[in-house]
Tab-separated table of C-alpha atoms in Angstrom:
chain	number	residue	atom	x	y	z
A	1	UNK	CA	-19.992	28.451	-46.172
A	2	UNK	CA	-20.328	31.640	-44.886
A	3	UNK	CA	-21.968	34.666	-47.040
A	4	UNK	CA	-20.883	37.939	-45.620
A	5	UNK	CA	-22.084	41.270	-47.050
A	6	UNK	CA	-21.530	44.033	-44.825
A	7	UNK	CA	-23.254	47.554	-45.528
A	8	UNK	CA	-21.032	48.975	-43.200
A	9	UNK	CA	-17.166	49.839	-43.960
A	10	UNK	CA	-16.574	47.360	-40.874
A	11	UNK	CA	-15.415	44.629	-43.562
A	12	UNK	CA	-11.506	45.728	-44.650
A	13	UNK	CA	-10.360	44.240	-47.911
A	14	UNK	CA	-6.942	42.271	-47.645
A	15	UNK	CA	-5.134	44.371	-49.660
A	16	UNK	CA	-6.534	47.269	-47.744
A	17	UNK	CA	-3.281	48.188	-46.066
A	18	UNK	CA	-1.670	48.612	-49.691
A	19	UNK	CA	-4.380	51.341	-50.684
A	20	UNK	CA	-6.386	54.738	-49.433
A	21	UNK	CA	-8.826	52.502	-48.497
A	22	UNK	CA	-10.961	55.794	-46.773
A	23	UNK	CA	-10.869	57.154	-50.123
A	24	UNK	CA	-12.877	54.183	-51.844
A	25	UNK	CA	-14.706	53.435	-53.782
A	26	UNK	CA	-13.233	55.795	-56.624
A	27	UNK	CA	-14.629	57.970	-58.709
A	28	UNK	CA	-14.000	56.302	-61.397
A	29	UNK	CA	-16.942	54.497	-63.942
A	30	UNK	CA	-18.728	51.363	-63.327
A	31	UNK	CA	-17.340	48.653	-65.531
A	32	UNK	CA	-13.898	51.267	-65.956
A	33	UNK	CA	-10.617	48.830	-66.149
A	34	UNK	CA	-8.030	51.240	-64.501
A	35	UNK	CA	-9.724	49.869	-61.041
A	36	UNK	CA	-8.214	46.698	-61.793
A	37	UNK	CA	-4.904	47.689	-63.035
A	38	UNK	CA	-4.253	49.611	-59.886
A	39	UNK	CA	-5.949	46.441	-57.686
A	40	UNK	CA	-3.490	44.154	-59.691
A	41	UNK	CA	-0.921	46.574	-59.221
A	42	UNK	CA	-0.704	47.076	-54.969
A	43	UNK	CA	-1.357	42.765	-55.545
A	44	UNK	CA	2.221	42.830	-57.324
A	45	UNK	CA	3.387	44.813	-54.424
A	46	UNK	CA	1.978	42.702	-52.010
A	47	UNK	CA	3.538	39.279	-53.762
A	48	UNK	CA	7.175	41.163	-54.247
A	49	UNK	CA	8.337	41.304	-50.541
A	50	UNK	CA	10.089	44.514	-50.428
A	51	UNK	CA	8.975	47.014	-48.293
A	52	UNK	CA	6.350	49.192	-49.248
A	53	UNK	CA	8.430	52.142	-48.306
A	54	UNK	CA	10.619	50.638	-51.745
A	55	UNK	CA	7.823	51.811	-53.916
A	56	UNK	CA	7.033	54.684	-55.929
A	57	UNK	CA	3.841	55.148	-57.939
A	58	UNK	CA	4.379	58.058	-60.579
A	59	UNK	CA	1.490	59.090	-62.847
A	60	UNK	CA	0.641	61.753	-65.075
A	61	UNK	CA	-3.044	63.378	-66.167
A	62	UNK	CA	-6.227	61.556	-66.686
A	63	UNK	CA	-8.695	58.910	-65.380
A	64	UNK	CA	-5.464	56.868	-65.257
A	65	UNK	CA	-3.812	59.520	-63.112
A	66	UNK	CA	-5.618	58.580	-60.690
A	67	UNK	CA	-4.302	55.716	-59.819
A	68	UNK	CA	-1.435	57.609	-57.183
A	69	UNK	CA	-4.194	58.923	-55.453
A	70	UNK	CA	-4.884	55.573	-54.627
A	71	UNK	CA	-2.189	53.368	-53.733
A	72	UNK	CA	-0.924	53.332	-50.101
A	73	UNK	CA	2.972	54.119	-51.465
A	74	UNK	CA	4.962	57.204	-51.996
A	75	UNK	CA	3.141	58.270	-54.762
A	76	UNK	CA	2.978	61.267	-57.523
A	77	UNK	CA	0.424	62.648	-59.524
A	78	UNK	CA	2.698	65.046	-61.746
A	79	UNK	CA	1.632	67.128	-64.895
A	80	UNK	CA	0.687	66.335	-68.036
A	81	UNK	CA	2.914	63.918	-70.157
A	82	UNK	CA	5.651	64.267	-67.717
A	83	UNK	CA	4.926	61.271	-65.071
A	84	UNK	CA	8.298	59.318	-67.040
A	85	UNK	CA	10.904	62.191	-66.823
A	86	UNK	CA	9.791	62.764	-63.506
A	87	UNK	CA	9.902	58.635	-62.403
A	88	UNK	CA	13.334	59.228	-63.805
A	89	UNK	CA	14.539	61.365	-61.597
A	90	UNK	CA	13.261	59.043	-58.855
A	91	UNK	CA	14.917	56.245	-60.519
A	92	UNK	CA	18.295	58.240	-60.825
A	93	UNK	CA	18.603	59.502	-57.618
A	94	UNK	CA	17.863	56.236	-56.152
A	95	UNK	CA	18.445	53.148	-57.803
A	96	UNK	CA	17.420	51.398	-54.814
A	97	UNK	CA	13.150	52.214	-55.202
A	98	UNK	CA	11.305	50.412	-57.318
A	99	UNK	CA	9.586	52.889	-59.881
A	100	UNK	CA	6.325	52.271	-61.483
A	101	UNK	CA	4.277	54.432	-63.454
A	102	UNK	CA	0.698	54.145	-63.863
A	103	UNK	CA	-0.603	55.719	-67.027
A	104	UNK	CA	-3.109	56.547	-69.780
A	105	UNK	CA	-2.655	56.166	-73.870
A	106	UNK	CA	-3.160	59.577	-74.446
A	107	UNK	CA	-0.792	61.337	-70.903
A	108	UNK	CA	2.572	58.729	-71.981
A	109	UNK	CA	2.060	58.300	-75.569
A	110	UNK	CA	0.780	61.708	-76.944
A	111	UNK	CA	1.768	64.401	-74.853
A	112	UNK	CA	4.350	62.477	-73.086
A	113	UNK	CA	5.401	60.357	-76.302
A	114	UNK	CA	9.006	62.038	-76.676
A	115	UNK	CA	9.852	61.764	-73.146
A	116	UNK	CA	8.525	57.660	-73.826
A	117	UNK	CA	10.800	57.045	-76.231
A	118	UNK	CA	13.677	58.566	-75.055
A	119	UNK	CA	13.346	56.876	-71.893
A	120	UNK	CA	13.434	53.430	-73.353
A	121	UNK	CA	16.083	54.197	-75.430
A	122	UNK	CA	17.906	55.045	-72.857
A	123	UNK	CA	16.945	51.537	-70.853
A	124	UNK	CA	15.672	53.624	-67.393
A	125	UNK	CA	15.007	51.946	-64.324
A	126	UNK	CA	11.321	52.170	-64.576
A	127	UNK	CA	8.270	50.008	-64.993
A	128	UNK	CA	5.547	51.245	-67.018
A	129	UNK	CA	2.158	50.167	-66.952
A	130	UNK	CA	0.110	52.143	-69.745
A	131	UNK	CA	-3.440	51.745	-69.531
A	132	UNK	CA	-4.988	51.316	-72.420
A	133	UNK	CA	-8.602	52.385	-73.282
A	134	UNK	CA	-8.285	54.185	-77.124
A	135	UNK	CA	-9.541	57.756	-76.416
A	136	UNK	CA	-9.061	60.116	-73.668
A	137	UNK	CA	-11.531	59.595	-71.401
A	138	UNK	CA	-11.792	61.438	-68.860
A	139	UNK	CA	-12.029	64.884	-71.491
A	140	UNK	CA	-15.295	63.383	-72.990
A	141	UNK	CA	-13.690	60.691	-75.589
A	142	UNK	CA	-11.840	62.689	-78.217
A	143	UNK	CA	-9.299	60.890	-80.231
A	144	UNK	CA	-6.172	59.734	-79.016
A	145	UNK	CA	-2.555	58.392	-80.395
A	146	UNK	CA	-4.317	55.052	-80.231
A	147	UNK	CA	-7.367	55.072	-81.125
A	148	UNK	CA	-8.210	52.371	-84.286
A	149	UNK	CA	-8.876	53.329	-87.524
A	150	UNK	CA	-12.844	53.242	-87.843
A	151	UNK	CA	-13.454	54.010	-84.564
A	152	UNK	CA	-15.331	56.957	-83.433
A	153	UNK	CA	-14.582	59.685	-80.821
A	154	UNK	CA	-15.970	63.170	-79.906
A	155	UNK	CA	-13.706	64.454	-82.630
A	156	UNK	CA	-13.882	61.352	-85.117
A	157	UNK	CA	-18.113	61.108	-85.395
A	158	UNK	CA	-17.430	59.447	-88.814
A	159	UNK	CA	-14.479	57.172	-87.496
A	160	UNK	CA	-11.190	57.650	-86.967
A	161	UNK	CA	-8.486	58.398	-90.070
A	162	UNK	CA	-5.603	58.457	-88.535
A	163	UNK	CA	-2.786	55.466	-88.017
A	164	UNK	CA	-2.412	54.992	-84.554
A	165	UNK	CA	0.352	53.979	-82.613
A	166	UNK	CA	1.447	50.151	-82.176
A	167	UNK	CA	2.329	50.505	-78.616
A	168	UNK	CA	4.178	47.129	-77.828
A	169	UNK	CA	6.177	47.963	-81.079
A	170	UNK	CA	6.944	51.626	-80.430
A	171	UNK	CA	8.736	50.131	-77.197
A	172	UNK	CA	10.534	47.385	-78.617
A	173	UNK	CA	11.707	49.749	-81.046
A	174	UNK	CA	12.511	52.346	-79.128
A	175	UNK	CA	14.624	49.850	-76.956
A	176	UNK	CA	12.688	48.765	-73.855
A	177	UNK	CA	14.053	45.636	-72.144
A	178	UNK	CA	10.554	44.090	-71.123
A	179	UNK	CA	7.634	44.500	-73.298
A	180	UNK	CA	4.009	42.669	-72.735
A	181	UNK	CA	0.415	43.291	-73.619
A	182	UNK	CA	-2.683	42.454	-71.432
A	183	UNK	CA	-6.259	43.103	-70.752
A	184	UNK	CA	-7.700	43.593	-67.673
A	185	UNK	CA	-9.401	40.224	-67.915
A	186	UNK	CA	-6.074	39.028	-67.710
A	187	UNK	CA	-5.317	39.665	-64.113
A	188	UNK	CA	-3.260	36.568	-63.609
A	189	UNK	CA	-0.464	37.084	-66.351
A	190	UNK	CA	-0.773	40.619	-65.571
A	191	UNK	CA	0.216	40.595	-62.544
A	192	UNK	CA	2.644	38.248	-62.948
A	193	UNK	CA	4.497	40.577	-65.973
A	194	UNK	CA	4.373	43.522	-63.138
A	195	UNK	CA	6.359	41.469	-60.932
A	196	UNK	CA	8.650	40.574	-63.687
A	197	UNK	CA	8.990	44.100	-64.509
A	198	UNK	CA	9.861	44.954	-60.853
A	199	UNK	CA	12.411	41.889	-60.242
A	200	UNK	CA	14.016	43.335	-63.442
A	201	UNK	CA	16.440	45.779	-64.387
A	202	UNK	CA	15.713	48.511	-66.796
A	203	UNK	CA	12.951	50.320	-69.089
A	204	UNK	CA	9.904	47.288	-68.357
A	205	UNK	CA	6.777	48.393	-70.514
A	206	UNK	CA	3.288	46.850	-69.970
A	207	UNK	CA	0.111	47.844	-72.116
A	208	UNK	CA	-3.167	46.980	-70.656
A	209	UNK	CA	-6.173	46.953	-72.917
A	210	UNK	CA	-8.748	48.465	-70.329
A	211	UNK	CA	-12.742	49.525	-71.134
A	212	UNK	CA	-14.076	52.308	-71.241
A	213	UNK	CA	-17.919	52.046	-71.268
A	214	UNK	CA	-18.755	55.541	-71.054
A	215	UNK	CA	-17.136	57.277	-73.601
A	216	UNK	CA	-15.045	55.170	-76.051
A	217	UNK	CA	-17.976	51.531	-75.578
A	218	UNK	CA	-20.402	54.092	-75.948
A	219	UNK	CA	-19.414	56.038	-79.230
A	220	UNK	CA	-18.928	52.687	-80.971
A	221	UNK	CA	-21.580	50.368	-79.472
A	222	UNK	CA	-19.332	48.286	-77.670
A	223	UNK	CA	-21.886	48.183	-74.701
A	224	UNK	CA	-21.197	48.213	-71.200
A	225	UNK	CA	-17.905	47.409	-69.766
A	226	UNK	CA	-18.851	43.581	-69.290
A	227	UNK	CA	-19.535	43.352	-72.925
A	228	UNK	CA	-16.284	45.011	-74.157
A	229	UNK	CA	-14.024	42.919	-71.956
A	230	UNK	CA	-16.048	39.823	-72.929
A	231	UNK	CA	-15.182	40.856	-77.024
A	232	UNK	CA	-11.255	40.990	-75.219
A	233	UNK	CA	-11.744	37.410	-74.017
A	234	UNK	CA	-13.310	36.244	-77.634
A	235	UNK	CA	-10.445	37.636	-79.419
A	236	UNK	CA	-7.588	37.729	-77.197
A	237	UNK	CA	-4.665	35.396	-78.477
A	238	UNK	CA	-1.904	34.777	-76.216
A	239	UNK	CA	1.482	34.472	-78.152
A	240	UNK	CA	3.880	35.071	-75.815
A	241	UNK	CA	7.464	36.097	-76.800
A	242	UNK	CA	6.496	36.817	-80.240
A	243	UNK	CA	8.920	37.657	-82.495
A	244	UNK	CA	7.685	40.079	-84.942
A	245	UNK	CA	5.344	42.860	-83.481
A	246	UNK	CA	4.624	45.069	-86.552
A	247	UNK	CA	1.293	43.060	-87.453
A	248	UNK	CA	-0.186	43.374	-83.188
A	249	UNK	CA	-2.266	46.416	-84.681
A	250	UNK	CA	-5.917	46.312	-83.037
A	251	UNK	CA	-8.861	46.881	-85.180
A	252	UNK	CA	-11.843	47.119	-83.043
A	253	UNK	CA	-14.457	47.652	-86.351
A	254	UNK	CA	-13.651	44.430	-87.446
A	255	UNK	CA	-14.727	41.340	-85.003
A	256	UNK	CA	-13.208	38.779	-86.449
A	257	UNK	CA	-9.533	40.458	-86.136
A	258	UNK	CA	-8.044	38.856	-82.990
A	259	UNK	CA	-5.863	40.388	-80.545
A	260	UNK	CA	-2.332	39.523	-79.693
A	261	UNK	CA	-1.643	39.520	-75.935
A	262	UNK	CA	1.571	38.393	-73.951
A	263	UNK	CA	4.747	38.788	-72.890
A	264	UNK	CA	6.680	39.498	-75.978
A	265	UNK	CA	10.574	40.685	-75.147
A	266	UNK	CA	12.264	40.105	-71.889
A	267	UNK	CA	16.012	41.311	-73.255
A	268	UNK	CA	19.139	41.864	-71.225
A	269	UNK	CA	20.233	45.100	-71.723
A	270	UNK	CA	22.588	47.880	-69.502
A	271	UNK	CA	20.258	50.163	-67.834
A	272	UNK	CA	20.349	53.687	-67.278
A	273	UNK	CA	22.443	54.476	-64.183
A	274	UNK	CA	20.832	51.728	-62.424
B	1	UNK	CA	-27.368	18.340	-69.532
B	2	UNK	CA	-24.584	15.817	-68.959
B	3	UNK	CA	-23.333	15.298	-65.636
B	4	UNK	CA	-19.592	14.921	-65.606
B	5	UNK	CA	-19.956	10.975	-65.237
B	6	UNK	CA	-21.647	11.062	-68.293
B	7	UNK	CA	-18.916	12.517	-70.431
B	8	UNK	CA	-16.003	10.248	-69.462
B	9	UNK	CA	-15.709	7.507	-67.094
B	10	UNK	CA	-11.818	8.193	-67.205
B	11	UNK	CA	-10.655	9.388	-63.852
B	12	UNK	CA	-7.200	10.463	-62.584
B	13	UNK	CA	-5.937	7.931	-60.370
B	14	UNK	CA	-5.305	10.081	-57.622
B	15	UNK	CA	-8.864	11.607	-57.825
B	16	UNK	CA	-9.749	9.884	-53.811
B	17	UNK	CA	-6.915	12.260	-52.635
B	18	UNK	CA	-7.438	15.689	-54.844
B	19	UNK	CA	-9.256	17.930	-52.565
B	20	UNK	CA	-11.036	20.965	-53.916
B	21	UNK	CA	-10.527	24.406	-51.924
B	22	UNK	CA	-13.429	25.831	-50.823
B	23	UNK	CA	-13.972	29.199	-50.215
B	24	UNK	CA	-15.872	32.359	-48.271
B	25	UNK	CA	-16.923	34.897	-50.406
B	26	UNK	CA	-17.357	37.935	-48.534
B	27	UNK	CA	-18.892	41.498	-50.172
B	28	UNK	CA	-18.357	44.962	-49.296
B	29	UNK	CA	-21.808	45.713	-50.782
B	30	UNK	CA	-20.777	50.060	-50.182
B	31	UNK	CA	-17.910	49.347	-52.979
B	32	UNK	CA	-19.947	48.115	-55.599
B	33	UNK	CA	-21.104	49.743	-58.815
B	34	UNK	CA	-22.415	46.625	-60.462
B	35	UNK	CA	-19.586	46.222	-63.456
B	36	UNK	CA	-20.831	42.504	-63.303
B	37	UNK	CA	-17.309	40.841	-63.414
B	38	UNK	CA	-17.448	38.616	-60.436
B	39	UNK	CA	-20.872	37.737	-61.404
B	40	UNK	CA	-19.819	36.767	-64.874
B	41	UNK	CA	-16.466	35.159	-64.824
B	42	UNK	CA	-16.725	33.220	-61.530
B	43	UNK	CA	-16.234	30.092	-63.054
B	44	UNK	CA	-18.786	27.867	-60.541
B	45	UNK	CA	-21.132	30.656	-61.080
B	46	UNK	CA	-21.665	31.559	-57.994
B	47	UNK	CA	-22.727	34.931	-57.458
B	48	UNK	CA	-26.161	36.386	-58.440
B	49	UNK	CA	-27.383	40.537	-58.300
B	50	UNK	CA	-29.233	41.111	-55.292
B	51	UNK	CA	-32.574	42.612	-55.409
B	52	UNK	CA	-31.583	45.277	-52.779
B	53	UNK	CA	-29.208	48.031	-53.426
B	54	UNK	CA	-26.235	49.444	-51.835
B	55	UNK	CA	-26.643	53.499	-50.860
B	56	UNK	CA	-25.426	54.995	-54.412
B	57	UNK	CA	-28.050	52.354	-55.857
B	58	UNK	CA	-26.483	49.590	-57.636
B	59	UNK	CA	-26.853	45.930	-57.035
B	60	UNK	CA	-24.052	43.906	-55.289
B	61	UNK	CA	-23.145	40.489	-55.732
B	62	UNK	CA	-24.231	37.762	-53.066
B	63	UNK	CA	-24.242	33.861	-53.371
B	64	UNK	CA	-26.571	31.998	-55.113
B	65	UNK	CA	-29.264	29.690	-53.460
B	66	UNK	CA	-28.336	26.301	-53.198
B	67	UNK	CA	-24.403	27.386	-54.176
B	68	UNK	CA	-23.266	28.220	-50.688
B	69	UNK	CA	-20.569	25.554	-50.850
B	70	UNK	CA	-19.405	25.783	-54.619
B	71	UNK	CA	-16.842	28.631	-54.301
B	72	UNK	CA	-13.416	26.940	-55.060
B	73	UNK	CA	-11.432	29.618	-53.978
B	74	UNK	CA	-9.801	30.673	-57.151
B	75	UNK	CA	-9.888	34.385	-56.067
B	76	UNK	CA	-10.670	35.586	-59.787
B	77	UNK	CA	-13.305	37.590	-58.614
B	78	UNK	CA	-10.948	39.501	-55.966
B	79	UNK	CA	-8.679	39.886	-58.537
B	80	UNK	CA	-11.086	41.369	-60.972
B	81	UNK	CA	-12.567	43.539	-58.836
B	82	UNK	CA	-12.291	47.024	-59.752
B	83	UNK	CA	-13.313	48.531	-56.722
B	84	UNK	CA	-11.638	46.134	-54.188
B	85	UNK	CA	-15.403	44.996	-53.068
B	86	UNK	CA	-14.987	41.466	-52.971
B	87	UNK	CA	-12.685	38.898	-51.784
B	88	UNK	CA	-12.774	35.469	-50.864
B	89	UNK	CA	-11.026	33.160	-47.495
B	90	UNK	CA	-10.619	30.219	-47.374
B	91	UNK	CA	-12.919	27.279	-45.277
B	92	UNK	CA	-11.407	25.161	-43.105
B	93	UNK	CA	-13.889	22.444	-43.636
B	94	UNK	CA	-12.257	21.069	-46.917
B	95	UNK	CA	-14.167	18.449	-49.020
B	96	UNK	CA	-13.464	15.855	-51.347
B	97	UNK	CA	-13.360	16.452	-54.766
B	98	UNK	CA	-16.264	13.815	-55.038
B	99	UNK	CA	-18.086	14.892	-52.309
């Protein structure tokens, strides 16, 4: 066996073709999860067969923003909170692309939160994948729509007192047709939910737990990025297609809480002008 | 520590014909910022830090001494990546599973 490591840029990446590659590596942190979402992403694309020219990557404002800047597809970086009304107008207009949206907790559930729910209840043609790292990070960590109770944040130093949202819930809830939770040690099922979102018809929602080692590991000791995805993989319980998603609250104070991950609805349901 | 033998002397029956895939791994040592998840969840463990660092200063991954021919080719570490600075290929020259 081989061992090549190439200083140079003369080594291309497989998936190269899929992303910016001249634009690499990011900006974003070391240990940061949204890397990998967009990674597993353009490897969904890559696995799906259509044409790249099918896709459109939508996202709003953040460190998770950044993923359109990325990807090697017609791609969006709109403003804030408004990456799913304007992936709907993409949708509309033509049923034919296949829309995904690439997004933080605190751009699609806080600012963007109405436009969220309304476009689940109304089953759009979209796929979104909502990156998941409990404050907004790229602002300096204050706290978001879900951030735990307990947990600090720039504007939480004594821990956090507010509810925060149950995102796989709020979805099912609110009517979306596929709804799954990951982390981003989860690349495998991850991936493989993405593709089910894009082989499938209507509003497909996809939360990935994601660190965030400099501001939200930081504030509340979870150490570096390695250390907060290994407390993912010692908690993580996979229940897929579970029924009842009122108790899949995370409490990230308390240890010895586990996490629910999976793929929990995958309904059939008309969508919206698809 | 127990070598597999010692654990169960139950084999599959078609253990002479499963073959184990073994793979390249090939860094782009510019990419890295040393998150550590290739080196930690490669499950042959298989990559070590370097000592020498790439030109923003962190330390890439490179094969272990002595594990040159243990990747399996599961890709986990591609997959993982965050900064698309790994990937695997795989070898032609295919072993047995008990060789």
């Amino acid at each position: 066996m081989n061992t090549q490591t190439d200083s140079s840029f003369s080594v291309v990446h497989p998936i190269d073709h899929l992303m910016r590659a001249d634009r690499l590596p990011h900006i974003l942190c070391a240990g940061c999860g949204i890397g990998t979402v967009i990674h597993s992403y353009v490897h969904a694309i890559n696995e799906f067969g259509v044409d790249e020219d099918r896709h459109v990557c939508v996202s709003g404002i953040g460190c998770s923003g950044r993923a359109a800047g990325y990807v090697n597809v017609d791609s969006y970086h709109t403003t804030h909170g408004r990456a799913l009304p304007f992936a709907l107008g993409i949708a509309v207009y033509n049923p034919e692309l296949t829309v995904t949206v690439i997004s933080g907790d605190g751009d699609l559930m806080a600012i963007g939160g109405n436009h969220f729910i309304h476009a689940a209840r109304r089953n759009a043609n979209l796929n979104v994948i909502c990156i998941n790292n409990f404050n907004y990070g790229m602002t300096g960590g204050q706290v978001g729509p879900t951030t735990p109770v307990g947990a600090k944040g720039t504007t939480a130093p004594q821990g956090s007192v507010e509810h925060p949202f149950n995102l796989p819930h709020l979805a099912k809830a609110a009517g979306a047709s596929f709804v799954a939770r990951w982390t981003v040690l989860h690349v495998r099922q991850f991936t493989d939910a993405v593709l089910r979102a894009m082989n499938k018809k209507g509003f497909c929602f996809i939360e990935v737990l994601a660190p965030c080692p400099t501001s939200f590991g930081r504030r509340n000791n979870l150490g570096e990025g390695l250390d907060e995805v290994e407390m993912y993989r010692q908690r993580c319980r996979i229940e897929n297609g579970a029924q009842d998603l009122e108790p899949l609250d995370i409490d990230i104070v308390d240890h010895e809480q586990t996490i629910t991950v999976g793929n929990f609805v995958d309904i059939e349901r008309a969508a919206f002008l698809a | 520590m127990k070598s597999d033998d010692d654990i169960t002397q139950r084999r599959p029956m078609d253990m002479p014909l499963a073959r184990v895939p073994v793979g390249d791994v090939h860094v782009i040592a510019e990419r890295c910022k040393e998150c550590g998840y290739c080196i930690e969840y490669c499950p042959t463990q298989v990559l070590v830090y370097t000592k020498e660092m790439n030109t923003k200063g962190y330390h890439y991954p490179i094969v272990a001494e002595g594990k040159e021919t243990s990747c399996v080719h599961c890709k986990y570490c591609d997959l993982i990546c965050p900064e698309l600075a790994i990937y695997t290929t795989s070898s032609d020259d295919d072993r047995d599973s008990d060789g």
